[in-house]
CSV table of C-alpha atoms in Angstrom, one decimal:
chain,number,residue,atom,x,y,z
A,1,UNK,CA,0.0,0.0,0.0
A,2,UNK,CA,1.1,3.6,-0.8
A,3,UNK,CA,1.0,5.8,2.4
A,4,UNK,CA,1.3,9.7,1.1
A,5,UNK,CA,4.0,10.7,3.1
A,6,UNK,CA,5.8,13.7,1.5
A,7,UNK,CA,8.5,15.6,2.3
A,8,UNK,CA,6.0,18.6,3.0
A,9,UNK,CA,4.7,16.3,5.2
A,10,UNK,CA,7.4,15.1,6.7
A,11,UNK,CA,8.6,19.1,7.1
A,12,UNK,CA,5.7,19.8,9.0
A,13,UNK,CA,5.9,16.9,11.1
A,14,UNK,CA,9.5,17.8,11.9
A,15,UNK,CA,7.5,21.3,13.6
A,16,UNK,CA,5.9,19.2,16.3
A,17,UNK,CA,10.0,18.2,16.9
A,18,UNK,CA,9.6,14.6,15.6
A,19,UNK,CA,12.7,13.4,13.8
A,20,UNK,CA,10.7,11.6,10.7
A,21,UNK,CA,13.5,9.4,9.9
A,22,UNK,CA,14.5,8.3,13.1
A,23,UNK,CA,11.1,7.2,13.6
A,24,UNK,CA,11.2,5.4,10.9
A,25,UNK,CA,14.2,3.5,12.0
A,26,UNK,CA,12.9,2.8,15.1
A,27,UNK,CA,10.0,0.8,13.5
A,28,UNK,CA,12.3,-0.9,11.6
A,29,UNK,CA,11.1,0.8,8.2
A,30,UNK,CA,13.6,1.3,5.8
A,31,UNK,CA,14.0,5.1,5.0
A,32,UNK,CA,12.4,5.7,1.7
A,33,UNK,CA,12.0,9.3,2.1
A,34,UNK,CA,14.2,10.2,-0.6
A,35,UNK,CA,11.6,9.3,-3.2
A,36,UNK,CA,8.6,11.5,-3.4
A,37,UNK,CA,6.1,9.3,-1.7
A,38,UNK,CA,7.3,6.5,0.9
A,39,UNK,CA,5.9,3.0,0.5
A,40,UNK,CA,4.3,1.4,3.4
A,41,UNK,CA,3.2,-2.5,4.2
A,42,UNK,CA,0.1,-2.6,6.2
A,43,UNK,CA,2.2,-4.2,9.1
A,44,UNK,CA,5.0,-1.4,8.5
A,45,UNK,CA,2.1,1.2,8.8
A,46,UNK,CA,0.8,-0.7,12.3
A,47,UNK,CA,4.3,-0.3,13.8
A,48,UNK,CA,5.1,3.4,12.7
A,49,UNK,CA,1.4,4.3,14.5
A,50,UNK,CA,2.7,2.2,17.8
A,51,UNK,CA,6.1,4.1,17.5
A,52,UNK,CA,4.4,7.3,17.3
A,53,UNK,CA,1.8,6.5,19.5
A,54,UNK,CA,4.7,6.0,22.0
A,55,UNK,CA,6.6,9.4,21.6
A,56,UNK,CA,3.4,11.9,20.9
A,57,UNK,CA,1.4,13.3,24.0
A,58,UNK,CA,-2.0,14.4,23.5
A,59,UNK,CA,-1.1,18.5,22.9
A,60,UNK,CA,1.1,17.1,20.1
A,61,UNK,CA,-1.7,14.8,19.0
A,62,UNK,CA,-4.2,17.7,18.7
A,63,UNK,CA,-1.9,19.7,16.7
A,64,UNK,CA,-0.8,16.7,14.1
A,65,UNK,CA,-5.3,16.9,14.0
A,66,UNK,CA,-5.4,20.4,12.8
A,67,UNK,CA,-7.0,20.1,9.1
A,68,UNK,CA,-5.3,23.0,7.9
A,69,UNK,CA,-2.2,21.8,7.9
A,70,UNK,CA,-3.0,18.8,6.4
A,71,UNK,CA,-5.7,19.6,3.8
A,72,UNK,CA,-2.9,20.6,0.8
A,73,UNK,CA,-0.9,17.9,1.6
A,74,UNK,CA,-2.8,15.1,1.7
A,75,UNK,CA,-5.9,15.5,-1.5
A,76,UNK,CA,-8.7,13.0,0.1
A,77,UNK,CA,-9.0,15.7,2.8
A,78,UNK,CA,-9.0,18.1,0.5
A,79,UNK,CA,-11.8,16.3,-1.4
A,80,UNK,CA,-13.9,16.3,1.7
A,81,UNK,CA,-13.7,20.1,2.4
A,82,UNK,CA,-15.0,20.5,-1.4
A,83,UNK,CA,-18.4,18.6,0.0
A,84,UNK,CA,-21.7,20.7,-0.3
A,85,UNK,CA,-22.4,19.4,3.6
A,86,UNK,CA,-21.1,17.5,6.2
A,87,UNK,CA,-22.9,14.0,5.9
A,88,UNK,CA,-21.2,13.9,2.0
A,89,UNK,CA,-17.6,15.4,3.6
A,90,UNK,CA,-17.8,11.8,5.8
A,91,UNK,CA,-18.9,9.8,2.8
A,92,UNK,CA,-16.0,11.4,0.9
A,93,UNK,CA,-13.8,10.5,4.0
A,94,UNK,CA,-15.2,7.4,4.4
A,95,UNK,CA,-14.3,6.5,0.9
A,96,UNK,CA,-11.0,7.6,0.3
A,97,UNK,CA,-9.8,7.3,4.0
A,98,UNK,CA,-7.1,4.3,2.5
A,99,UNK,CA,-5.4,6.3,0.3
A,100,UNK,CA,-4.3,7.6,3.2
A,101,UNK,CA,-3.6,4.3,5.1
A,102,UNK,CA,-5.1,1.3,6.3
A,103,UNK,CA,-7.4,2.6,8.3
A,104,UNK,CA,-11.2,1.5,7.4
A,105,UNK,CA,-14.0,3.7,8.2
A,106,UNK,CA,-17.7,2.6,9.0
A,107,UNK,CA,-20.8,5.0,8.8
A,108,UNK,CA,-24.1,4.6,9.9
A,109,UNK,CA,-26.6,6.6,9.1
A,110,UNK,CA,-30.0,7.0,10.2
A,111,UNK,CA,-32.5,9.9,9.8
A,112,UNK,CA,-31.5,11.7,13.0
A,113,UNK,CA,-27.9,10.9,13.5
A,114,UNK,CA,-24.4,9.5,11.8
A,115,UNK,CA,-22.3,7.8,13.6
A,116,UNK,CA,-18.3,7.0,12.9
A,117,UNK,CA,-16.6,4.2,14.2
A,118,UNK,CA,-12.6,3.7,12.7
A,119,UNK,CA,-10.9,0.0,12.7
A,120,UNK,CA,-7.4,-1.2,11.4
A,121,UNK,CA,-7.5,-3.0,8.2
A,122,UNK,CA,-5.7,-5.5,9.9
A,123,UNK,CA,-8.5,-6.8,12.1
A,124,UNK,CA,-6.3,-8.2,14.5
A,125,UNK,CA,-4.6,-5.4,15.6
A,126,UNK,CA,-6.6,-3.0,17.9
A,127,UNK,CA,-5.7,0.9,17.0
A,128,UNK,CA,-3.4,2.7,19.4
A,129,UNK,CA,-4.5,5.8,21.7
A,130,UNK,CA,-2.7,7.9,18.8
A,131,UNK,CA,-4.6,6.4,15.9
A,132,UNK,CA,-8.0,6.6,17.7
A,133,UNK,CA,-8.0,9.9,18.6
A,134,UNK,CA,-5.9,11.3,16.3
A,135,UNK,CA,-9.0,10.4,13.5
A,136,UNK,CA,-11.7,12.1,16.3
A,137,UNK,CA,-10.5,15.1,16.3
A,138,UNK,CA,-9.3,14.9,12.6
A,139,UNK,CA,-13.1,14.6,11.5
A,140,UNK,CA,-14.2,16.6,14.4
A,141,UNK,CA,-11.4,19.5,12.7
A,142,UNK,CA,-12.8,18.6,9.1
A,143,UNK,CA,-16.8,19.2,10.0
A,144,UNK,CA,-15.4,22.5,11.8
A,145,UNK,CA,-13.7,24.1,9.1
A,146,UNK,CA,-16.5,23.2,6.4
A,147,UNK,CA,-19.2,24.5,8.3
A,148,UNK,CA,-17.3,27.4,10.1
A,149,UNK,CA,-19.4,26.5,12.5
A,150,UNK,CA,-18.7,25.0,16.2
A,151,UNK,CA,-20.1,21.4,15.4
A,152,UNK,CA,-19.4,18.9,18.7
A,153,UNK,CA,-20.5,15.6,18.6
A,154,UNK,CA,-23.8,14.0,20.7
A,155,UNK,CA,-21.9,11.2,21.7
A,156,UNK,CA,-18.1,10.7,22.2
A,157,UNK,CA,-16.7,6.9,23.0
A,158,UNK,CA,-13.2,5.3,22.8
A,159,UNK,CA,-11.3,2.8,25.3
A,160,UNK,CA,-9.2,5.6,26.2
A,161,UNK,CA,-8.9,8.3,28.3
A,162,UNK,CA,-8.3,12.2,27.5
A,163,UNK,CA,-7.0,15.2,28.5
A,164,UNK,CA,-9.2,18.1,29.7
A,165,UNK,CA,-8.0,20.0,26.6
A,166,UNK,CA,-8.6,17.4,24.8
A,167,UNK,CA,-12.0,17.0,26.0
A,168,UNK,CA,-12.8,20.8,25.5
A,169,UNK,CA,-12.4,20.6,21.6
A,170,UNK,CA,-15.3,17.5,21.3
A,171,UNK,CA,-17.7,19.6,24.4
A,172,UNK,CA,-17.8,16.1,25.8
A,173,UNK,CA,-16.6,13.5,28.4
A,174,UNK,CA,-15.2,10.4,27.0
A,175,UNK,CA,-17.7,7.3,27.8
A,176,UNK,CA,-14.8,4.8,27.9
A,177,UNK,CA,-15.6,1.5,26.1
A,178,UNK,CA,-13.9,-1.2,23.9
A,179,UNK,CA,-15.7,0.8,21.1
A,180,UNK,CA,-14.9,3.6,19.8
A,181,UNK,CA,-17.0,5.6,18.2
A,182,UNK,CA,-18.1,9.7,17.6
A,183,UNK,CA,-21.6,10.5,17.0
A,184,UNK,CA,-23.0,13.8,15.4
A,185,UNK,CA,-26.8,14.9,14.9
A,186,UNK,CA,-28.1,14.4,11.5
A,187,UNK,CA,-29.3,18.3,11.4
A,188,UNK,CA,-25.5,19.5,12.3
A,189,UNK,CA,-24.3,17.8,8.8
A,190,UNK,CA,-27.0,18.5,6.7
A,191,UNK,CA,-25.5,22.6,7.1
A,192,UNK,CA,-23.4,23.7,3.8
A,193,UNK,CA,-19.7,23.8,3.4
A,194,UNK,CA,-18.6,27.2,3.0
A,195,UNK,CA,-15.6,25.7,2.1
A,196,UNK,CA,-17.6,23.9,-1.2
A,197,UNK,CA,-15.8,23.8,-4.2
A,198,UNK,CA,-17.5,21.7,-7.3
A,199,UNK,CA,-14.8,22.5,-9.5
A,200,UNK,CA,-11.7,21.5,-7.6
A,201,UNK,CA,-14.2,18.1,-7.1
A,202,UNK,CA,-14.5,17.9,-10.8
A,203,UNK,CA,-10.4,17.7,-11.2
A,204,UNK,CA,-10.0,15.3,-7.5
A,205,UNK,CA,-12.6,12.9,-8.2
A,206,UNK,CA,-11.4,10.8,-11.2
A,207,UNK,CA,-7.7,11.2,-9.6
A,208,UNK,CA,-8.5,9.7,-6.4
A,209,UNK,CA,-10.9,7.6,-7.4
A,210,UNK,CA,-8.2,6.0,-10.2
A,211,UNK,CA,-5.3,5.9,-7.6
A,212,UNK,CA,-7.7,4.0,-5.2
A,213,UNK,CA,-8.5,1.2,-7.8
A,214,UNK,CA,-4.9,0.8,-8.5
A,215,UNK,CA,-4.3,0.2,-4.4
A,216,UNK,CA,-4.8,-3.2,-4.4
A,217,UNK,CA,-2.4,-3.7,-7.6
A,218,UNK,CA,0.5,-1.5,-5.8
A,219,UNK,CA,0.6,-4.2,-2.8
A,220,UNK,CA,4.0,-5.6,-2.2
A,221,UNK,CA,4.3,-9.2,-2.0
A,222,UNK,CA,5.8,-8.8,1.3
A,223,UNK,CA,2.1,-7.3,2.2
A,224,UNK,CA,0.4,-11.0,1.2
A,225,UNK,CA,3.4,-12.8,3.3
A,226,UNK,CA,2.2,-10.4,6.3
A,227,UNK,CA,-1.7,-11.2,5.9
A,228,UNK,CA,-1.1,-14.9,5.8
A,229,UNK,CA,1.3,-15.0,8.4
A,230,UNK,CA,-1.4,-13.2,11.0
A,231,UNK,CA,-3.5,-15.8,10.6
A,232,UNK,CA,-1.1,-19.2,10.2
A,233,UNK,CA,1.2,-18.0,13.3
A,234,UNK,CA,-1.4,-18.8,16.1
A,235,UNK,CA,-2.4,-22.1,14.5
A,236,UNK,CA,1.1,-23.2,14.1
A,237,UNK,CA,1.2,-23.7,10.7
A,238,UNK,CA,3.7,-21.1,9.4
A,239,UNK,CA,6.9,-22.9,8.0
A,240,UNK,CA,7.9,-21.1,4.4
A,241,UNK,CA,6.6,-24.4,2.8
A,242,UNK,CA,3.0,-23.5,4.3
A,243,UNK,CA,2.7,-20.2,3.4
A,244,UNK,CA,4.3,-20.9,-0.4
A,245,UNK,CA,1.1,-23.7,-0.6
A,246,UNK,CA,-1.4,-20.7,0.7
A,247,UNK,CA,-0.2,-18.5,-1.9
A,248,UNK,CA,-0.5,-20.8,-4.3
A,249,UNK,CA,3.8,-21.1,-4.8
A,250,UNK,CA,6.6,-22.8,-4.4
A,251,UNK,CA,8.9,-22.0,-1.4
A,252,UNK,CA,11.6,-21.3,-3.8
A,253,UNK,CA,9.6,-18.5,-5.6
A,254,UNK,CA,8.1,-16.8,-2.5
A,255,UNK,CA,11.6,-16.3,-1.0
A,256,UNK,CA,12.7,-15.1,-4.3
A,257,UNK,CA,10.0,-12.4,-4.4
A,258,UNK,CA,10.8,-11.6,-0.8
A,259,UNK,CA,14.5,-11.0,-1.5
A,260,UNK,CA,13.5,-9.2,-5.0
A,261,UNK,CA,12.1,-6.6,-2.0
A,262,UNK,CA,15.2,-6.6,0.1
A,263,UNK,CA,13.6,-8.8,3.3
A,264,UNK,CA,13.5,-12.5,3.7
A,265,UNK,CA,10.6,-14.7,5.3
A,266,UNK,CA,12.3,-14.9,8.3
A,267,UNK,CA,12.6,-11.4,9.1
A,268,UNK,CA,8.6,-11.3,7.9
A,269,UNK,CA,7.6,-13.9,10.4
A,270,UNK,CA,9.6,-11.7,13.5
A,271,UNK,CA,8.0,-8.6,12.4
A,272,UNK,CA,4.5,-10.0,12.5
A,273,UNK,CA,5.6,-11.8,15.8
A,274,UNK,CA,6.5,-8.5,16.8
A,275,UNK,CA,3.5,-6.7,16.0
A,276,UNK,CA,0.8,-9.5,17.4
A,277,UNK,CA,3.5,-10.0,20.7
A,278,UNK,CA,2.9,-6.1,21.4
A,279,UNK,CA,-0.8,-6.2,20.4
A,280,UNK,CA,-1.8,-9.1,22.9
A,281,UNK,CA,0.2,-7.7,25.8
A,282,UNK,CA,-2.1,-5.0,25.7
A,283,UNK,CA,-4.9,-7.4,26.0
A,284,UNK,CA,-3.2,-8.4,29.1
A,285,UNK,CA,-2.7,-12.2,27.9
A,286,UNK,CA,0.3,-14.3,30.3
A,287,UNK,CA,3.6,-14.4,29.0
A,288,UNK,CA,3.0,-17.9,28.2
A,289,UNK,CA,-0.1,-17.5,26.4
A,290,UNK,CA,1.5,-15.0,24.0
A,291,UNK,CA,4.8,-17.5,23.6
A,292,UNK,CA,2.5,-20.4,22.7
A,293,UNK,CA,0.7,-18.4,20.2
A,294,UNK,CA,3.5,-17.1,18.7
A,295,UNK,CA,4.6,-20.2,18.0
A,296,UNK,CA,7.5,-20.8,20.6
A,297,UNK,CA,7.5,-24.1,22.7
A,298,UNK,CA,9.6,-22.4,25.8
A,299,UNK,CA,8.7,-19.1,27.5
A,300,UNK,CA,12.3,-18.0,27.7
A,301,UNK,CA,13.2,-18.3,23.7
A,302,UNK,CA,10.1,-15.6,23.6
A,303,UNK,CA,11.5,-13.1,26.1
A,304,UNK,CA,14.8,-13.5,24.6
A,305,UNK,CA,13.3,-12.7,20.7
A,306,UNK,CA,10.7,-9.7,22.8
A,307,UNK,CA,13.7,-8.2,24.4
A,308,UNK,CA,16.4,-8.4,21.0
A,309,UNK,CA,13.0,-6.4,19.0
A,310,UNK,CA,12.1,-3.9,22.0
A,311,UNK,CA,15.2,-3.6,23.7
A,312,UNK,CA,13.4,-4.5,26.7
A,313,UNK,CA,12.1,-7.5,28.6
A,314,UNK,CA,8.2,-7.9,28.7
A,315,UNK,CA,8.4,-7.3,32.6
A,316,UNK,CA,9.4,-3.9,31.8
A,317,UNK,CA,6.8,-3.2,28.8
A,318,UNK,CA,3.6,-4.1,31.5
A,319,UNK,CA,5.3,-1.7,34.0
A,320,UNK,CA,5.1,0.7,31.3
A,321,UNK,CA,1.8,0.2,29.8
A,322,UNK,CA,0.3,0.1,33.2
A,323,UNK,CA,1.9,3.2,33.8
A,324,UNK,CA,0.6,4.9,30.9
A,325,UNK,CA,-3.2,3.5,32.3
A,326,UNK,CA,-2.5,4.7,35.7
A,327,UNK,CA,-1.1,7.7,35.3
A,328,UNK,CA,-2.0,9.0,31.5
A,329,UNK,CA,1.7,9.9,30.7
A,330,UNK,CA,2.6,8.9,27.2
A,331,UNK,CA,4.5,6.0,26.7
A,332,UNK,CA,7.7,7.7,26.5
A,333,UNK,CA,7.4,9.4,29.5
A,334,UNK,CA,6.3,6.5,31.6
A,335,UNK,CA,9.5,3.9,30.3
A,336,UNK,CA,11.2,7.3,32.3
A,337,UNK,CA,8.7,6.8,35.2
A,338,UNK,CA,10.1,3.2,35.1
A,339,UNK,CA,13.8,4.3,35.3
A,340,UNK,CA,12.7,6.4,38.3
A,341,UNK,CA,10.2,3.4,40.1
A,342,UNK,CA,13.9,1.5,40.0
A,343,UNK,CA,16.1,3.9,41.5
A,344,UNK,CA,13.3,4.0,44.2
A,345,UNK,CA,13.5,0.6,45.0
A,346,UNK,CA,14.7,1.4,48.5
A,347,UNK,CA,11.0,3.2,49.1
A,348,UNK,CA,12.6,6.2,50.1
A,349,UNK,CA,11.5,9.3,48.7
A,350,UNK,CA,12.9,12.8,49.4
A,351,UNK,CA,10.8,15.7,50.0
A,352,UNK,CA,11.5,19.5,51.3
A,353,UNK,CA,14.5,17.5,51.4
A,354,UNK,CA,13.8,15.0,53.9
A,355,UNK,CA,13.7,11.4,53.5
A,356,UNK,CA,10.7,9.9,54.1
A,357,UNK,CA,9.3,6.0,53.2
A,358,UNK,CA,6.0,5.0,51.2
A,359,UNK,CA,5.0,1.6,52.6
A,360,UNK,CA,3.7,-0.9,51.0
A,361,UNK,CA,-0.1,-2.8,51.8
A,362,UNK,CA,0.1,-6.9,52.8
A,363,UNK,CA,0.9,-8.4,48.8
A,364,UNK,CA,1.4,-5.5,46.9
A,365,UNK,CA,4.9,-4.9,45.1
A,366,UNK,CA,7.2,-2.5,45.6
A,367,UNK,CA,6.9,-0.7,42.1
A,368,UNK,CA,2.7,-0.9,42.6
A,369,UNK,CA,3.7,1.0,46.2
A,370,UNK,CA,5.5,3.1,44.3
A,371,UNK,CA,3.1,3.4,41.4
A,372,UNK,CA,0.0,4.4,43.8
A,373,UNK,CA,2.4,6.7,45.3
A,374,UNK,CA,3.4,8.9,42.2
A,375,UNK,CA,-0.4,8.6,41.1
A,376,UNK,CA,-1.2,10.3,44.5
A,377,UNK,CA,1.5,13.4,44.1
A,378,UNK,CA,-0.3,13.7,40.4
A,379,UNK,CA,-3.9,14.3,42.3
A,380,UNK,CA,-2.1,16.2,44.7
A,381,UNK,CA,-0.7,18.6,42.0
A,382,UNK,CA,-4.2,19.1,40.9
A,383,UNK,CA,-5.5,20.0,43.9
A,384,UNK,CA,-2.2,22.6,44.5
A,385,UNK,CA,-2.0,20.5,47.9
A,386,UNK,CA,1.6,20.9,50.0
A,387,UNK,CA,3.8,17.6,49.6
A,388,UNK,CA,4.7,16.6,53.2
A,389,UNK,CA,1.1,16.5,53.7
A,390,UNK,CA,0.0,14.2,51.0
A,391,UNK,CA,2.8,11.9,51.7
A,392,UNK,CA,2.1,12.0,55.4
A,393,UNK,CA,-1.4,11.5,55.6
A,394,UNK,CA,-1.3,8.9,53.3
A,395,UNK,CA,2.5,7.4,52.9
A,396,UNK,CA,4.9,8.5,55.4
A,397,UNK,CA,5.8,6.5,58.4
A,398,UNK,CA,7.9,6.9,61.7
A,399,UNK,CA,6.2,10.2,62.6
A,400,UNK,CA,6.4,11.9,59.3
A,401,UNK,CA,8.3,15.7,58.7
């Protein structure tokens, strides 16, 4: 699949201080950058969205939203703006949403409201925080600038949590579910786009509409490996002989084609290890569940192969993700959170420059003693409350300060 990346779009990115092709490398994506438009596999896609979706806070998520900055650089938004209302803007969006990446969106439409719910095209991978709101407030942006008009949604879901700013631009609190989905009244998308423009439509339509047929074509061959492998991994059947026979080919000619793309099968079958081994943590599966359906027969050769793709061991990647649900810092910020939980092992904290201990309750561990603690100096920071009496009331022992 073609993903529109251009270096106008990689320039602007480079505004919000991300270092385009250092993300790249970091999702172990070759840096194609040099060539006008940068080619993407929908599993290389799924791991630049997890990378980013580890590096990018919400404030930088809102402004990567902003449709101005992305209408001229990226046509199928451009497309929607030149909509007569809102309802055809999301059909348009709807529609040509893939040219932009594999991202699938569903409408429903009834006479007195639309609803939008966004999926991965890869069914089995659940969309990041990033990816999920990122598209909210992207359509949320898009229905704003056409109408010129304040439109907020009648119903706001997703399986995260957001930031009061965040919350602010939709004018409503999150209902947290497994779904997610935005929900506008019918009569707030039936009002015209001042930003209409039938001719510019005239000159998009049988552009986009002619790249989008020839999508499918563009697919690498390394994309078909991927979407077999997703599938034959868990049931064990993924040897290069099985995937040759579901692709109708020898083993000899899939491994050609492979290396005619500069990768081999066996760095396809760790990449989509890599992507379903981070995907089921977050569904909070055992170590040993994930191994076995991964294919590995012994726990340790797994945490070994997590470790050498992550650089760290899956102990450390719950800490973090449970961080990032207890404490809504980004995923960057809470692997530093980590670093400081370990440096605390001692349970000694210093404050106004005294030394004082956090304890911990009858079967909790230290770093969930410590976890509670740092979630408690966050509500504290809220409230403006003084330190020393957080921490004694609630933490300190041996007569506190």
């Amino acid at each position: 699949m073609k993903l529109a990346v251009t270096r106008g779009l990689e320039d602007y990115l480079k505004t919000l201080g991300l270092d385009f092709p250092s993300l790249l490398h970091k999702a172990a994506i070759p840096n194609k950058l040099r060539n006008e438009e940068i080619e993407l596999t929908s599993l290389e896609y799924f791991r630049l969205l997890d990378e980013l979706d580890r590096v990018l806070d919400e404030k930088e998520i809102r402004a990567l939203s902003q449709i101005a900055n992305l209408q001229l650089l990226v046509p199928a938004f451009f497309a929607a703006l030149s909509a007569k209302n809102g309802l055809e803007a999301l059909e348009r969006f709807a529609h040509f949403k893939k040219l932009v990446g594999p991202i699938e969106v569903e409408l429903m439409v009834t006479e007195l409201s639309v609803s939008v719910h966004f999926s991965y095209a890869l069914r089995q991978f659940d969309l990041p925080k990033l990816a999920v709101l990122n598209e909210q407030l992207l359509l949320l942006n898009l229905l704003k600038t056409g109408t010129g008009q304040s439109i907020q949604p009648i119903l706001l879901e997703s399986p995260f949590d957001y930031e009061e700013e965040t919350l602010a631009e939709f004018g409503q609190l999150v209902q947290k579910s497994t779904y997610n989905q935005l929900v506008f009244a019918r009569v707030d998308l039936d009002q015209p786009f001042i930003t209409q423009n039938n001719i510019m439509w005239h000159y998009l339509e049988p552009e986009l509409n002619k790249h989008l047929a020839s999508l499918e074509g563009e697919k690498s061959f390394a994309t078909y490996v991927q979407e077999e492998l997703l599938s034959a991994i868990p049931a064990g059947n993924f040897l290069v002989e099985d995937i040759a026979q579901r692709l109708g080919l020898s083993s000899r000619t899939l491994q050609r084609n492979l290396k005619a793309e500069n990768t081999s099968f066996k760095e396809q079958v760790q990449a989509v290890q890599k992507a379903m081994a981070v995907s089921y943590l977050k569904l909070n599966l055992s170590t040993e569940e994930i191994a076995d359906l991964l294919g590995y027969t012994e726990v340790a050769a797994f945490s070994r192969a997590f470790k050498k793709w992550l650089g760290m061991t899956v102990t450390d990647y719950r800490k973090r993700l449970l961080v990032s649900e207890w404490t809504g810092l980004d995923s960057e910020k809470s692997q530093t959170f980590c670093f400081v939980a370990k440096i605390s092992y001692n349970r000694k904290v210093k404050i106004d420059g005294t030394s004082k201990s956090y304890g911990t309750k009858r079967g909790e561990s230290w770093f969930s003693s410590f976890l509670v603690f740092f979630k408690s100096l966050i509500a504290m920071s809220k409230r403006k409350e003084e330190p020393c009496s957080l921490v004694q009331r609630n933490f300190c022992r041996n007569g506190g300060p």
